[in-house]
Short mmCIF file of C-alpha atoms and ligand atoms in Angstrom, two decimals:
data_model
loop_
_atom_site.label_atom_id
_atom_site.label_comp_id
_atom_site.label_asym_id
_atom_site.label_seq_id
_atom_site.Cartn_x
_atom_site.Cartn_y
_atom_site.Cartn_z
CA MET L 461 -10.71 16.92 11.56
CA LYS L 462 -7.86 14.43 11.01
CA GLU L 463 -4.18 15.24 11.44
CA LEU L 464 -2.14 15.12 8.26
CA ASP L 465 0.02 12.04 8.66
CA ASN L 466 2.72 10.74 6.31
CA ARG L 467 3.58 7.64 8.32
CA VAL L 468 2.42 4.32 6.88
CA THR L 469 1.21 0.99 8.24
CA LEU L 470 3.45 -2.09 7.96
CA ALA L 471 0.98 -3.51 5.43
CA ASP L 472 1.25 -0.38 3.28
CA ALA L 473 5.05 -0.41 3.59
CA ALA L 474 5.10 -4.02 2.36
CA ALA L 475 2.94 -3.09 -0.66
CA MET L 476 5.13 -0.05 -1.39
CA LEU L 477 8.29 -2.17 -1.34
CA GLY L 478 6.68 -5.05 -3.20
CA ILE L 479 7.58 -7.60 -0.49
CA SER L 480 5.58 -9.52 2.13
CA ARG L 481 4.86 -8.17 5.58
CA VAL L 482 7.01 -10.93 7.08
CA ALA L 483 9.89 -9.82 4.86
CA VAL L 484 9.42 -6.22 6.06
CA THR L 485 9.57 -7.35 9.70
CA LYS L 486 12.76 -9.34 9.00
CA LYS L 487 14.42 -6.37 7.31
CA LEU L 488 13.44 -4.10 10.19
CA THR L 489 15.04 -6.49 12.65
CA LEU L 490 18.21 -6.62 10.54
CA LEU L 491 18.35 -2.82 10.41
CA GLY L 492 17.57 -2.51 14.12
CA ILE L 493 14.40 -0.49 13.44
CA GLU L 494 11.54 -0.72 15.92
CA PRO L 495 8.10 0.05 14.36
CA ILE L 496 6.12 2.77 16.12
CA GLN L 497 2.45 2.87 17.13
CA ILE L 498 0.33 5.00 14.81
CA ARG L 499 -3.40 5.67 14.66
CA LYS L 500 -5.21 4.65 11.48
CA GLY L 501 -8.97 5.13 11.61
CA ASN L 502 -9.97 4.34 15.18
CA THR L 503 -7.27 1.78 15.82
CA GLU L 504 -3.65 1.80 16.91
CA VAL L 505 -1.44 -0.16 14.52
CA GLN L 506 2.26 -0.65 13.94
CA GLY L 507 3.66 1.87 11.52
CA LEU L 508 6.79 3.32 9.96
CA THR L 509 8.02 6.88 9.49
CA PRO L 510 9.32 8.29 6.16
CA GLU L 511 12.85 7.88 7.52
CA HIS L 512 12.22 4.18 8.22
CA LEU L 513 11.03 3.74 4.63
CA ARG L 514 14.15 5.52 3.41
CA HIS L 515 16.33 3.05 5.34
CA LEU L 516 14.34 0.09 4.06
CA ARG L 517 14.60 1.28 0.46
CA SER L 518 18.28 2.13 0.61
CA SER L 519 19.08 -1.27 2.11
CA ARG L 520 17.63 -2.86 -1.06
CA ALA L 521 20.23 -3.81 -3.65
CA GLY L 522 22.71 -1.64 -1.74
CA THR L 523 21.73 1.50 -3.67
CA SER L 524 21.30 4.96 -2.27
CA PRO L 525 17.91 6.62 -2.95
CA VAL L 526 19.67 9.98 -3.40
CA PRO L 527 21.42 10.34 -6.76
CA GLY L 528 22.83 13.86 -6.48
CA ARG L 529 20.74 17.01 -6.67
CA PRO L 530 16.97 16.90 -6.13
CA LEU L 531 14.57 16.17 -8.95
CA VAL L 532 12.47 19.26 -9.62
CA LEU L 533 8.96 18.41 -10.74
CA SER L 534 6.33 21.06 -11.45
CA PHE L 535 2.60 20.88 -12.08
CA GLN L 536 1.73 23.39 -14.78
CA GLY L 537 -1.18 24.31 -17.04
CA CYS L 538 -2.70 27.65 -17.91
CA LYS L 539 -6.22 26.48 -17.07
CA GLY L 540 -7.55 26.37 -13.52
CA GLY L 541 -9.54 23.44 -12.14
CA ILE L 542 -7.57 20.68 -13.89
CA GLY L 543 -6.15 19.24 -10.66
CA LYS L 544 -2.68 20.78 -10.34
CA SER L 545 -2.96 21.53 -6.61
CA THR L 546 -4.87 18.39 -5.64
CA LEU L 547 -2.48 16.11 -7.50
CA SER L 548 0.73 17.89 -6.51
CA TYR L 549 -0.34 17.72 -2.86
CA ASN L 550 -1.12 13.99 -2.79
CA PHE L 551 1.87 13.20 -4.99
CA ALA L 552 4.28 15.11 -2.72
CA LEU L 553 2.86 13.43 0.35
CA ARG L 554 3.17 9.97 -1.18
CA ALA L 555 6.75 10.66 -2.28
CA SER L 556 7.61 11.54 1.34
CA GLN L 557 6.00 8.29 2.49
CA TYR L 558 8.40 6.44 0.18
CA GLY L 559 11.22 8.07 2.12
CA LEU L 560 12.14 10.90 -0.25
CA ARG L 561 12.92 14.23 1.41
CA VAL L 562 10.38 16.47 -0.27
CA LEU L 563 10.27 20.25 -0.53
CA CYS L 564 6.94 21.66 -1.76
CA ILE L 565 6.94 25.15 -3.22
CA ASP L 566 3.66 26.99 -3.71
CA THR L 567 4.03 29.58 -6.47
CA ASP L 568 0.30 30.23 -6.93
CA GLN L 569 -1.10 33.27 -5.13
CA GLN L 570 -4.27 31.27 -4.47
CA SER L 571 -2.06 29.09 -2.22
CA HIS L 572 -4.11 25.92 -2.66
CA LEU L 573 -1.17 23.58 -2.17
CA THR L 574 -0.45 25.36 1.11
CA LEU L 575 -4.09 25.07 2.17
CA CYS L 576 -4.24 21.36 1.27
CA LEU L 577 -1.08 20.58 3.21
CA CYS L 578 -1.32 22.91 6.18
CA GLY L 579 -5.00 23.86 6.46
CA LYS L 580 -4.00 27.52 6.57
CA ALA L 581 -0.86 29.45 5.71
CA PRO L 582 1.76 28.42 8.30
CA GLY L 583 3.80 31.59 7.85
CA ASN L 584 3.86 34.79 5.90
CA ARG L 585 7.01 34.35 3.84
CA CYS L 586 6.66 33.19 0.25
CA TRP L 587 8.71 33.14 -2.95
CA TYR L 588 8.06 36.85 -3.47
CA ASP L 589 9.80 37.68 -0.15
CA LEU L 590 12.75 35.62 -1.31
CA LEU L 591 13.02 37.64 -4.54
CA GLU L 592 12.69 40.82 -2.49
CA GLY L 593 15.66 39.77 -0.36
CA GLN L 594 13.50 39.66 2.79
CA THR L 595 14.34 36.02 3.50
CA THR L 596 16.66 33.23 2.46
CA LEU L 597 15.15 30.05 1.05
CA ARG L 598 16.16 28.13 4.16
CA GLU L 599 14.36 30.65 6.37
CA ALA L 600 11.23 30.57 4.18
CA ILE L 601 10.88 26.79 4.46
CA VAL L 602 8.35 25.48 6.98
CA PRO L 603 9.27 21.92 8.10
CA TRP L 604 5.63 20.77 8.18
CA ARG L 605 6.06 17.03 8.56
CA GLU L 606 9.09 14.72 8.55
CA TYR L 607 10.45 14.75 4.96
CA LEU L 608 7.59 17.02 3.86
CA HIS L 609 8.53 20.69 3.97
CA ILE L 610 6.93 23.67 2.28
CA VAL L 611 7.61 27.18 1.10
CA PRO L 612 4.04 28.42 1.51
CA GLY L 613 2.14 30.62 -0.89
CA THR L 614 0.63 33.99 -0.02
CA ILE L 615 -1.28 36.60 -2.00
CA HIS L 616 2.00 38.52 -2.49
CA LEU L 617 3.00 36.03 -5.18
CA ALA L 618 0.67 38.02 -7.43
CA LEU L 619 3.27 40.83 -7.47
CA ILE L 620 6.10 38.80 -8.97
CA ASP L 621 5.35 39.17 -12.68
CA TYR L 622 4.56 42.84 -12.31
CA LYS L 623 7.74 43.68 -10.39
CA TYR L 624 10.25 41.35 -12.01
CA ASN L 625 9.34 41.58 -15.69
CA ASP L 626 12.82 42.78 -16.72
CA ARG L 627 14.69 39.64 -15.67
CA ALA L 628 16.59 38.51 -18.75
CA HIS L 629 17.02 34.85 -17.93
CA PRO L 630 14.43 32.52 -16.36
CA GLU L 631 17.11 31.10 -14.06
CA ALA L 632 17.10 34.41 -12.17
CA LEU L 633 13.57 34.08 -10.79
CA PHE L 634 13.65 30.51 -9.55
CA GLY L 635 16.31 27.88 -10.25
CA ARG L 636 19.32 29.66 -8.83
CA TYR L 637 17.65 29.96 -5.41
CA LEU L 638 17.31 26.18 -5.08
CA GLU L 639 21.09 25.73 -4.82
CA GLU L 640 21.02 26.83 -1.17
CA VAL L 641 19.09 23.72 -0.05
CA GLU L 642 20.06 21.30 -2.81
CA ALA L 643 21.73 18.84 -0.43
CA ASP L 644 18.71 18.69 1.90
CA TYR L 645 16.10 17.32 -0.51
CA ASP L 646 15.55 14.51 -3.00
CA LEU L 647 12.50 16.02 -4.64
CA VAL L 648 11.14 19.54 -5.14
CA VAL L 649 7.43 19.71 -6.06
CA VAL L 650 6.14 23.01 -7.41
CA ASP L 651 2.47 23.86 -7.76
CA CYS L 652 2.05 26.64 -10.33
CA ALA L 653 -0.66 29.22 -10.91
CA PRO L 654 -2.94 28.69 -13.93
CA SER L 655 -1.08 31.15 -16.16
CA LEU L 656 1.71 31.62 -18.67
CA SER L 657 3.64 33.96 -16.43
CA LEU L 658 7.35 34.72 -16.19
CA LEU L 659 7.43 32.91 -12.88
CA ASN L 660 5.90 29.80 -14.48
CA GLN L 661 8.49 30.07 -17.24
CA ALA L 662 11.24 30.25 -14.62
CA VAL L 663 9.82 27.23 -12.78
CA ALA L 664 9.59 25.29 -16.07
CA TYR L 665 13.21 26.18 -16.83
CA ALA L 666 14.31 24.76 -13.48
CA SER L 667 12.12 21.65 -13.79
CA ASP L 668 13.47 18.22 -14.65
CA ARG L 669 9.90 17.07 -15.25
CA ILE L 670 6.74 19.06 -15.98
CA VAL L 671 3.31 17.51 -15.46
CA ILE L 672 0.31 19.04 -17.23
CA PRO L 673 -2.98 17.57 -16.01
CA GLN L 674 -5.77 17.39 -18.58
CA THR L 675 -9.43 16.76 -17.86
CA PRO L 676 -11.73 14.92 -20.29
CA SER L 677 -13.40 18.04 -21.58
CA ARG L 678 -13.12 19.66 -24.99
CA LEU L 679 -12.85 22.98 -23.15
CA SER L 680 -9.54 22.15 -21.52
CA PHE L 681 -7.83 21.30 -24.83
CA ASP L 682 -7.04 24.88 -25.79
CA GLY L 683 -5.35 25.32 -22.42
CA LEU L 684 -3.17 22.27 -23.03
CA GLU L 685 -2.08 23.48 -26.47
CA LEU L 686 -1.27 26.95 -25.16
CA THR L 687 0.78 25.50 -22.32
CA ILE L 688 2.71 23.22 -24.68
CA ASN L 689 3.44 26.16 -27.03
CA PHE L 690 4.59 28.23 -24.05
CA LEU L 691 7.00 25.48 -23.04
CA GLU L 692 8.22 25.03 -26.63
CA ASP L 693 9.16 28.73 -26.72
CA LEU L 694 11.28 28.14 -23.67
CA HIS L 695 12.92 25.26 -25.47
CA GLU L 696 13.63 27.41 -28.54
CA ASN L 697 14.75 30.57 -26.76
CA PHE L 698 16.91 28.99 -24.08
CA GLU L 699 17.75 25.62 -25.62
CA LYS L 700 16.28 23.88 -22.63
CA GLN L 701 15.41 20.20 -22.99
CA LEU L 702 12.03 19.66 -21.37
CA ASP L 703 10.53 16.45 -20.07
CA VAL L 704 6.80 17.15 -20.33
CA ARG L 705 4.22 14.59 -19.18
CA ILE L 706 0.51 14.94 -19.86
CA LEU L 707 -1.69 13.40 -17.25
CA CYS L 708 -5.37 12.47 -17.75
CA ASN L 709 -7.23 13.49 -14.62
CA MET L 710 -10.90 13.05 -13.62
CA VAL L 711 -11.25 10.10 -15.97
CA GLU L 712 -14.57 8.22 -16.09
CA PRO L 713 -13.69 4.98 -17.94
CA ASP L 714 -17.29 4.34 -18.98
CA GLU L 715 -17.88 7.77 -20.46
CA LEU L 716 -17.40 8.43 -24.14
CA SER L 717 -15.74 11.83 -23.48
CA SER L 718 -12.99 10.18 -21.43
CA ILE L 719 -12.38 7.43 -24.00
CA ARG L 720 -12.19 9.94 -26.86
CA ILE L 721 -9.79 12.23 -25.05
CA ILE L 722 -7.45 9.49 -23.94
CA SER L 723 -7.31 8.16 -27.49
CA HIS L 724 -6.69 11.65 -28.91
CA LEU L 725 -3.96 12.44 -26.35
CA SER L 726 -2.31 9.11 -26.92
CA LYS L 727 -2.20 9.69 -30.71
CA THR L 728 -1.02 13.29 -30.38
CA TYR L 729 1.46 13.04 -27.53
CA GLY L 730 2.48 9.35 -27.56
CA GLU L 731 5.11 8.63 -24.92
CA ALA L 732 4.53 12.00 -23.20
CA LEU L 733 1.12 10.80 -22.01
CA CYS L 734 1.37 9.28 -18.53
CA ARG L 735 0.39 5.61 -18.44
CA THR L 736 -1.43 6.29 -15.18
CA PHE L 737 -4.89 7.86 -15.42
CA VAL L 738 -6.42 9.47 -12.38
CA HIS L 739 -10.11 8.62 -12.09
CA ARG L 740 -12.73 11.08 -10.96
CA SER L 741 -13.26 10.39 -7.27
CA GLN L 742 -15.01 12.16 -4.42
CA THR L 743 -12.17 11.00 -2.16
CA PHE L 744 -9.98 13.86 -3.44
CA LEU L 745 -12.44 16.48 -2.23
CA GLU L 746 -13.50 14.68 0.94
CA ALA L 747 -9.91 14.01 2.04
CA ILE L 748 -9.01 17.71 1.74
CA ASP L 749 -12.17 18.69 3.66
CA ALA L 750 -11.19 16.21 6.38
CA GLY L 751 -7.67 17.69 6.59
CA THR L 752 -5.94 14.60 5.26
CA SER L 753 -4.63 12.97 2.09
CA VAL L 754 -6.18 10.26 -0.08
CA PHE L 755 -3.76 7.84 1.61
CA ASP L 756 -5.34 8.27 5.02
CA TYR L 757 -8.92 9.14 4.28
CA THR L 758 -10.30 5.63 4.23
CA LEU L 759 -8.92 2.24 5.18
CA LYS L 760 -11.04 0.60 2.48
CA ALA L 761 -9.82 -0.07 -1.07
CA ASP L 762 -9.97 3.20 -2.98
CA THR L 763 -9.25 4.24 -6.57
CA ALA L 764 -7.90 7.68 -5.63
CA ARG L 765 -5.25 6.10 -3.41
CA ASP L 766 -4.32 3.47 -6.00
CA ASP L 767 -4.12 6.06 -8.78
CA LEU L 768 -1.92 8.42 -6.79
CA ASP L 769 0.40 5.62 -5.74
CA ALA L 770 0.71 4.50 -9.38
CA LEU L 771 1.32 8.10 -10.47
CA THR L 772 4.02 8.59 -7.83
CA ARG L 773 5.78 5.42 -8.96
CA GLU L 774 5.52 6.39 -12.62
CA LEU L 775 6.76 9.95 -12.22
CA LEU L 776 9.56 8.88 -9.88
CA ALA L 777 10.47 5.61 -11.59
CA ASP L 778 14.13 6.66 -11.75
CA ARG L 779 14.19 7.62 -8.04
CA LEU L 780 12.20 4.80 -6.45
CA SER L 781 13.74 1.77 -8.16
N1 ADP Z 469 -9.52 13.17 -9.91
C1 ADP Z 469 -10.38 14.01 -9.36
N2 ADP Z 469 -11.64 13.61 -9.03
C2 ADP Z 469 -12.53 14.46 -8.48
N3 ADP Z 469 -12.26 15.74 -8.20
C3 ADP Z 469 -11.03 16.21 -8.50
C4 ADP Z 469 -10.02 15.39 -9.09
N4 ADP Z 469 -8.91 16.15 -9.26
C5 ADP Z 469 -9.20 17.38 -8.80
N5 ADP Z 469 -10.47 17.42 -8.35
C6 ADP Z 469 -11.18 18.59 -7.79
O1 ADP Z 469 -11.28 19.58 -8.81
C7 ADP Z 469 -11.17 20.89 -8.26
C8 ADP Z 469 -10.04 21.64 -8.94
O2 ADP Z 469 -8.80 21.01 -8.62
P1 ADP Z 469 -7.49 21.84 -8.30
O3 ADP Z 469 -6.48 20.88 -7.83
O4 ADP Z 469 -7.81 23.01 -7.42
O5 ADP Z 469 -7.13 22.37 -9.77
P2 ADP Z 469 -6.05 23.48 -10.21
O6 ADP Z 469 -5.00 23.52 -9.17
O7 ADP Z 469 -5.56 23.01 -11.55
O8 ADP Z 469 -6.81 24.78 -10.32
C9 ADP Z 469 -10.93 20.71 -6.76
O9 ADP Z 469 -12.16 20.85 -6.10
C10 ADP Z 469 -10.43 19.27 -6.66
O10 ADP Z 469 -10.72 18.68 -5.41
MG1 MG Z 470 -4.30 25.16 -8.07
#
C-alpha cells in the first residue's frame, strides 16, 4: 500500500509551471527554498511541497494565487457510477499540488471521496453533525495532508433530507457554514450523492462551478437531463446564476458510442461542455486500490494523469493563471 502523497518532483513542478527544470531551480534559489527528498517509486528524488508550489506560482508575474473567497466547485449528477467521486478526488489532490489550499467536503453517505482520500473514515463528524449543532465546521475538518483537508462523510448524511426538509432557503443547509473557514482555503471541492436532494440543491446554490460527469452510454443521458432541469429550477426559484460544466468521462476515442455522445453533447451544450475528456483507464481503479492518486501510481506516461492535470487546469483556469 502506498502513502497518499501530494508533493511533486522537480520535473513535475517544471511541467506544471510551464518552465524548464533549470528555471525552477533558479527560482527556488531566488526564493530561498530548499527542495526536499521525496520517494517516488523505489527512488529518492528532489521534490516540492504544495506550499513550495504556492510560493513559486505567486512569485510569477507578481500576482497572488488567492483572489478573495474560495472557489466552490461541486461534482453533481443524479446517476451513480459516472465518476463523481473518482474525479473529485484526483482533481482536489492535483489542485493542492498546484499550491491551492483545498477543502474537500463529502456530502454523500456512501463516503467514497473520504475512502479514496483517507482509506477509511478519519473521524466520525460529518456535515450532518454540523447541521445538528454537534460541531463547528472548523472542528469537523480533518487536516489530512498539507493543503488537502476534508470534512469526511459518514452514513449519517443519509438523515439530512429527512430531518431538514422544511428549510426555506438552500443557503441554510450549506453555503452559510462555509463563511467560518473562508479565509483558510482557495478551493472547496464537494462530492455529492447521486440524487436530487435538498442537500444537493443547497450545495449547487453555494457552488461557483458545478461539474456533471457524463459517460458515453445512452443510459446516462436521462440522468444528465434530470440534473440539468433540477439546476434550472434552482436558477428560476432563487435567481441563482449557475456555471455548469458537463464533462465526458470514460471516453474511448475509437468507439462509436463515445464519438456520438461527444458530438451530441457538443451540439446540445456548446460552451458548457468541458474541452478536456477523461479517457477510460484502469489507472483510476488501480490507483485507488493502491491507496494513491493517478499522479503517483506510475512514473510512466499515463493518460489518466494527463487528463486529470488538463481537467484541473481547465476548471481552475481563473485561479491557476
Ligand atoms: N475514467 C475512468 N476510467 C475507468 N474507470 C473509471 C473512470 N472514472 C471512474 N471510473 C470507475 O467507475 C466507478 C464509478 O466511479 P465513481 O467515481 O464511484 O462514480 P460516482 O461517484 O459518480 O458514483 C469506479 O469504480 C471508478 O473507479
Ligand atoms: Mg460517488
